Amino acid sequence: MNSNEKEKQVIIQEINKWRESKLLPSEYCDFLLNLYSSGSNAPKKETKKDTKSNGKSSLPRILTIIGFVIVVAIGIYFFLNFTSFHPIMQMTILGIITLACYVVTSIYYKHSNPYIPLISHSIASVLLSVFVLRFLFLYGLDQDISSVHISFLFVFVVWLIMSIALRHPIIFSFGLIGLTVLYNQVVTQQVPSESIIEPQLYWVPVALITCWLGYALYQHKKQHQYSYILLFSSFLYFFMPEINLGWLSRSFSSIQESLALKIIILFILFFIGKSVLRSQVKQTEV
């Protein structure tokens, strides 16, 4: 045995040690062994282990695909036979699916693809409203205005809370729109249709509270989108009595004075707020 062959044997032994101690990946060791021994000393047992490990790594994927197919099949079955189930069974299915969608959203809300949690959150929100509607029809409460208002108040509040927790401003906007429509219905039932003074007592305080909440959320960097939505909503609430009266009376002349007064008030508040913000900025700089 010449010196070159001895050197090759030493190198091959070292490579085998690297393989056993896992200093290098098995693919690199195979390549080096083939390079120095022309394939004669390439370990066959290790390749079998690699194939076994590859088979094991593909097993979770296969199980995931099978599970997905089973879930889809069950979903299709329930969808096609949903109306034939007992009403309580229908509500149970809706509740489970809604809860599952919220769980999926909470798990994947930091996913690299933002559409996955948004879609599941949207489905959960819609199913929650369907669940409440089914509950009202099941127990004959759909004709009771108070029950309908309370039920959908619950739905929209859940939308708001979950949208803030899961960081979906779009769902937050829809929840706020729902609350606005609901509150507007309550106000129109309590206030005469041609009155312009009494609605101010309902809407102006709400506008101020919403504006304060928007300003408070603006102090947090991660809540700017919600603050913009609330500030815009407060502006809308401030003029909601005029919007309602103008829509009902179909006449702009009946709300001209109130609109002019509110616009003047807004300009005054704008300049006051601007000066206050400037003074705060100067104090922070000092």
Short mmCIF file of C-alpha atoms in Angstrom, two decimals:
data_model
loop_
_atom_site.label_atom_id
_atom_site.label_comp_id
_atom_site.label_asym_id
_atom_site.label_seq_id
_atom_site.Cartn_x
_atom_site.Cartn_y
_atom_site.Cartn_z
CA MET A 1 0.00 0.00 0.00
CA ASN A 2 1.58 3.27 -1.09
CA SER A 3 1.43 6.58 0.73
CA ASN A 4 -1.48 7.93 -1.35
CA GLU A 5 -3.68 4.99 -0.43
CA LYS A 6 -2.79 5.37 3.24
CA GLU A 7 -3.74 9.04 3.12
CA LYS A 8 -7.05 8.13 1.49
CA GLN A 9 -7.77 5.56 4.19
CA VAL A 10 -7.02 8.11 6.90
CA ILE A 11 -9.29 10.66 5.22
CA ILE A 12 -12.05 8.08 4.82
CA GLN A 13 -11.79 7.17 8.51
CA GLU A 14 -12.02 10.83 9.45
CA ILE A 15 -15.07 11.29 7.24
CA ASN A 16 -16.73 8.29 8.88
CA LYS A 17 -16.02 9.84 12.28
CA TRP A 18 -17.59 13.08 11.10
CA ARG A 19 -20.64 11.13 10.02
CA GLU A 20 -20.96 9.33 13.34
CA SER A 21 -20.47 12.50 15.36
CA LYS A 22 -22.75 14.41 12.93
CA LEU A 23 -20.26 17.18 12.42
CA LEU A 24 -21.32 17.28 8.77
CA PRO A 25 -24.62 16.37 7.13
CA SER A 26 -24.78 12.84 5.77
CA GLU A 27 -25.10 14.13 2.20
CA TYR A 28 -21.74 15.91 2.44
CA CYS A 29 -20.12 12.83 3.98
CA ASP A 30 -21.46 10.65 1.16
CA PHE A 31 -20.09 13.07 -1.39
CA LEU A 32 -16.63 13.09 0.23
CA LEU A 33 -16.57 9.31 0.56
CA ASN A 34 -17.49 8.91 -3.08
CA LEU A 35 -14.83 11.42 -3.99
CA TYR A 36 -12.00 9.68 -2.12
CA SER A 37 -13.04 6.07 -2.52
CA SER A 38 -14.75 6.15 -5.94
CA GLY A 39 -18.01 4.94 -4.38
CA SER A 40 -16.61 1.69 -2.96
CA ASN A 41 -16.80 2.76 0.68
CA ALA A 42 -20.05 4.69 0.52
CA PRO A 43 -22.20 3.43 3.39
CA LYS A 44 -25.37 1.80 2.19
CA LYS A 45 -26.97 1.49 5.60
CA GLU A 46 -26.97 5.21 6.12
CA THR A 47 -28.79 5.81 2.86
CA LYS A 48 -31.47 3.41 4.01
CA LYS A 49 -31.79 5.40 7.19
CA ASP A 50 -32.08 8.56 5.15
CA THR A 51 -34.87 7.07 3.08
CA LYS A 52 -36.61 5.98 6.25
CA SER A 53 -36.26 9.46 7.71
CA ASN A 54 -37.63 10.95 4.51
CA GLY A 55 -40.55 8.58 4.71
CA LYS A 56 -41.16 9.59 8.29
CA SER A 57 -40.98 13.29 7.43
CA SER A 58 -43.57 12.85 4.68
CA LEU A 59 -45.94 11.04 7.05
CA PRO A 60 -47.25 14.23 8.76
CA ARG A 61 -48.00 15.74 5.36
CA ILE A 62 -49.97 12.69 4.33
CA LEU A 63 -51.89 12.71 7.61
CA THR A 64 -52.59 16.44 7.20
CA ILE A 65 -53.97 15.90 3.70
CA ILE A 66 -56.12 13.00 4.88
CA GLY A 67 -57.42 15.05 7.81
CA PHE A 68 -58.21 17.98 5.53
CA VAL A 69 -60.12 15.73 3.13
CA ILE A 70 -62.10 14.25 6.03
CA VAL A 71 -62.96 17.70 7.40
CA VAL A 72 -64.06 18.91 3.95
CA ALA A 73 -66.19 15.80 3.46
CA ILE A 74 -67.85 16.27 6.85
CA GLY A 75 -68.41 19.96 6.09
CA ILE A 76 -70.05 19.16 2.76
CA TYR A 77 -72.28 16.58 4.42
CA PHE A 78 -73.43 19.04 7.09
CA PHE A 79 -73.94 21.76 4.49
CA LEU A 80 -76.14 19.57 2.31
CA ASN A 81 -78.17 18.17 5.22
CA PHE A 82 -78.13 21.18 7.54
CA THR A 83 -81.83 22.03 7.22
CA SER A 84 -82.86 18.45 8.01
CA PHE A 85 -81.18 18.56 11.43
CA HIS A 86 -82.96 19.46 14.63
CA PRO A 87 -82.78 23.22 15.34
CA ILE A 88 -80.75 22.67 18.50
CA MET A 89 -78.36 20.51 16.48
CA GLN A 90 -78.09 23.28 13.92
CA MET A 91 -77.21 25.81 16.61
CA THR A 92 -74.67 23.43 18.12
CA ILE A 93 -72.97 22.98 14.76
CA LEU A 94 -72.94 26.73 14.14
CA GLY A 95 -71.52 27.37 17.59
CA ILE A 96 -68.75 24.81 17.18
CA ILE A 97 -67.77 26.09 13.74
CA THR A 98 -67.81 29.70 14.96
CA LEU A 99 -65.63 28.85 17.93
CA ALA A 100 -63.29 26.85 15.70
CA CYS A 101 -62.90 29.82 13.34
CA TYR A 102 -62.05 32.11 16.24
CA VAL A 103 -59.49 29.57 17.50
CA VAL A 104 -57.92 29.32 14.03
CA THR A 105 -57.77 33.11 13.84
CA SER A 106 -56.12 33.38 17.25
CA ILE A 107 -53.53 30.76 16.25
CA TYR A 108 -52.68 32.22 12.86
CA TYR A 109 -53.19 35.95 13.49
CA LYS A 110 -49.41 36.48 13.33
CA HIS A 111 -49.08 34.37 10.18
CA SER A 112 -46.94 35.67 7.34
CA ASN A 113 -50.00 35.56 5.09
CA PRO A 114 -52.47 38.02 6.69
CA TYR A 115 -55.41 36.81 4.60
CA ILE A 116 -55.66 33.46 6.39
CA PRO A 117 -56.60 34.91 9.82
CA LEU A 118 -58.67 37.66 8.21
CA ILE A 119 -60.77 35.16 6.25
CA SER A 120 -61.29 32.90 9.26
CA HIS A 121 -62.16 35.92 11.43
CA SER A 122 -64.66 37.16 8.84
CA ILE A 123 -66.28 33.73 8.65
CA ALA A 124 -66.48 33.58 12.44
CA SER A 125 -68.11 37.03 12.58
CA VAL A 126 -70.72 36.12 9.98
CA LEU A 127 -71.45 32.77 11.64
CA LEU A 128 -71.87 34.50 15.01
CA SER A 129 -74.58 36.74 13.56
CA VAL A 130 -76.22 33.71 11.90
CA PHE A 131 -76.11 31.89 15.23
CA VAL A 132 -77.85 34.79 16.97
CA LEU A 133 -80.48 35.04 14.23
CA ARG A 134 -81.13 31.31 14.47
CA PHE A 135 -81.46 31.64 18.23
CA LEU A 136 -84.02 34.43 17.86
CA PHE A 137 -86.11 32.49 15.34
CA LEU A 138 -85.87 29.26 17.33
CA TYR A 139 -87.31 30.80 20.49
CA GLY A 140 -89.75 33.13 18.73
CA LEU A 141 -87.94 36.31 19.74
CA ASP A 142 -87.54 37.70 16.24
CA GLN A 143 -90.63 39.90 16.69
CA ASP A 144 -89.44 41.28 20.02
CA ILE A 145 -87.53 44.48 19.20
CA SER A 146 -85.78 44.60 22.56
CA SER A 147 -84.50 41.04 22.22
CA VAL A 148 -83.27 41.74 18.70
CA HIS A 149 -81.46 44.89 19.82
CA ILE A 150 -79.84 43.18 22.81
CA SER A 151 -78.79 40.17 20.73
CA PHE A 152 -77.16 42.23 18.02
CA LEU A 153 -75.62 44.52 20.60
CA PHE A 154 -73.86 41.40 21.88
CA VAL A 155 -72.79 40.46 18.33
CA PHE A 156 -71.33 43.87 17.50
CA VAL A 157 -69.55 44.19 20.84
CA VAL A 158 -67.94 40.79 20.26
CA TRP A 159 -66.88 41.96 16.80
CA LEU A 160 -65.24 45.04 18.30
CA ILE A 161 -63.46 43.16 21.08
CA MET A 162 -62.19 40.37 18.85
CA SER A 163 -61.11 42.78 16.12
CA ILE A 164 -58.98 44.73 18.61
CA ALA A 165 -57.55 41.54 20.12
CA LEU A 166 -56.78 40.02 16.71
CA ARG A 167 -55.82 43.34 15.06
CA HIS A 168 -58.33 43.44 12.23
CA PRO A 169 -59.50 47.05 11.74
CA ILE A 170 -61.86 46.00 8.95
CA ILE A 171 -63.93 43.87 11.32
CA PHE A 172 -63.75 46.72 13.83
CA SER A 173 -65.24 49.07 11.24
CA PHE A 174 -68.12 46.71 10.52
CA GLY A 175 -68.78 46.27 14.23
CA LEU A 176 -68.85 50.03 14.72
CA ILE A 177 -71.19 50.45 11.75
CA GLY A 178 -73.49 47.84 13.25
CA LEU A 179 -73.52 49.62 16.61
CA THR A 180 -74.21 52.93 14.87
CA VAL A 181 -77.19 51.54 12.96
CA LEU A 182 -78.51 49.87 16.09
CA TYR A 183 -78.16 53.01 18.19
CA ASN A 184 -79.73 55.11 15.46
CA GLN A 185 -82.79 52.84 15.43
CA VAL A 186 -83.16 53.21 19.19
CA VAL A 187 -82.85 57.00 18.97
CA THR A 188 -85.36 57.33 16.13
CA GLN A 189 -87.85 55.30 18.16
CA GLN A 190 -87.43 57.54 21.19
CA VAL A 191 -87.29 60.95 19.50
CA PRO A 192 -89.96 62.64 17.34
CA SER A 193 -89.08 62.53 13.67
CA GLU A 194 -89.22 66.32 13.16
CA SER A 195 -87.24 67.30 16.24
CA ILE A 196 -83.75 68.77 15.88
CA ILE A 197 -82.95 69.57 19.51
CA GLU A 198 -83.63 66.26 21.25
CA PRO A 199 -81.43 64.12 18.96
CA GLN A 200 -78.49 66.33 19.89
CA LEU A 201 -78.78 65.04 23.46
CA TYR A 202 -78.32 61.50 22.18
CA TRP A 203 -75.64 62.01 19.55
CA VAL A 204 -73.37 64.83 20.74
CA PRO A 205 -72.27 63.04 23.96
CA VAL A 206 -71.61 59.89 21.94
CA ALA A 207 -69.54 61.93 19.49
CA LEU A 208 -67.48 63.43 22.31
CA ILE A 209 -66.89 60.04 23.96
CA THR A 210 -65.90 58.48 20.63
CA CYS A 211 -63.54 61.37 19.91
CA TRP A 212 -61.92 60.95 23.33
CA LEU A 213 -61.49 57.21 22.75
CA GLY A 214 -59.94 57.88 19.36
CA TYR A 215 -57.50 60.34 20.87
CA ALA A 216 -56.64 57.90 23.67
CA LEU A 217 -55.95 55.10 21.18
CA TYR A 218 -53.84 57.46 19.08
CA GLN A 219 -51.32 57.59 21.93
CA HIS A 220 -50.50 53.93 21.23
CA LYS A 221 -48.51 53.33 18.06
CA LYS A 222 -50.18 50.00 17.31
CA GLN A 223 -53.70 51.43 17.60
CA HIS A 224 -53.54 54.29 15.09
CA GLN A 225 -55.88 52.60 12.62
CA TYR A 226 -58.55 52.20 15.28
CA SER A 227 -58.11 55.79 16.40
CA TYR A 228 -58.67 57.06 12.85
CA ILE A 229 -61.85 55.00 12.59
CA LEU A 230 -63.13 56.35 15.91
CA LEU A 231 -62.26 59.95 15.07
CA PHE A 232 -64.07 59.71 11.75
CA SER A 233 -67.04 58.09 13.52
CA SER A 234 -67.14 60.89 16.08
CA PHE A 235 -67.32 63.42 13.25
CA LEU A 236 -70.20 61.44 11.73
CA TYR A 237 -72.02 61.16 15.07
CA PHE A 238 -71.71 64.91 15.59
CA PHE A 239 -73.76 65.51 12.44
CA MET A 240 -76.03 62.47 12.75
CA PRO A 241 -79.12 64.45 13.91
CA GLU A 242 -78.90 66.63 10.82
CA ILE A 243 -78.32 63.61 8.60
CA ASN A 244 -81.38 61.85 9.98
CA LEU A 245 -83.60 64.90 9.77
CA GLY A 246 -82.43 65.76 6.27
CA TRP A 247 -82.99 62.17 5.15
CA LEU A 248 -86.47 61.98 6.66
CA SER A 249 -87.71 65.42 5.66
CA ARG A 250 -85.95 65.41 2.27
CA SER A 251 -85.34 69.09 2.86
CA PHE A 252 -82.01 70.82 3.42
CA SER A 253 -83.59 74.05 4.63
CA SER A 254 -84.71 72.48 7.91
CA ILE A 255 -81.15 71.76 9.02
CA GLN A 256 -79.24 74.77 7.64
CA GLU A 257 -79.05 76.68 10.92
CA SER A 258 -77.98 73.65 12.92
CA LEU A 259 -75.34 72.71 10.35
CA ALA A 260 -73.92 76.23 10.26
CA LEU A 261 -73.71 76.38 14.05
CA LYS A 262 -71.97 73.02 14.28
CA ILE A 263 -69.47 73.91 11.56
CA ILE A 264 -68.56 77.07 13.47
CA ILE A 265 -68.16 75.04 16.67
CA LEU A 266 -65.91 72.57 14.85
CA PHE A 267 -63.66 75.35 13.55
CA ILE A 268 -63.34 76.83 17.03
CA LEU A 269 -62.53 73.43 18.54
CA PHE A 270 -60.04 72.76 15.75
CA PHE A 271 -58.03 75.92 16.41
CA ILE A 272 -58.18 75.39 20.18
CA GLY A 273 -56.96 71.83 19.80
CA LYS A 274 -54.23 72.93 17.42
CA SER A 275 -52.92 75.51 19.88
CA VAL A 276 -53.04 72.99 22.73
CA LEU A 277 -51.06 70.47 20.71
CA ARG A 278 -48.45 73.09 19.84
CA SER A 279 -48.02 74.02 23.48
CA GLN A 280 -47.63 70.36 24.41
CA VAL A 281 -44.99 69.88 21.72
CA LYS A 282 -43.06 72.92 22.95
CA GLN A 283 -43.16 71.65 26.52
CA THR A 284 -41.84 68.25 25.47
CA GLU A 285 -39.03 69.87 23.48
CA VAL A 286 -38.01 71.99 26.48
#
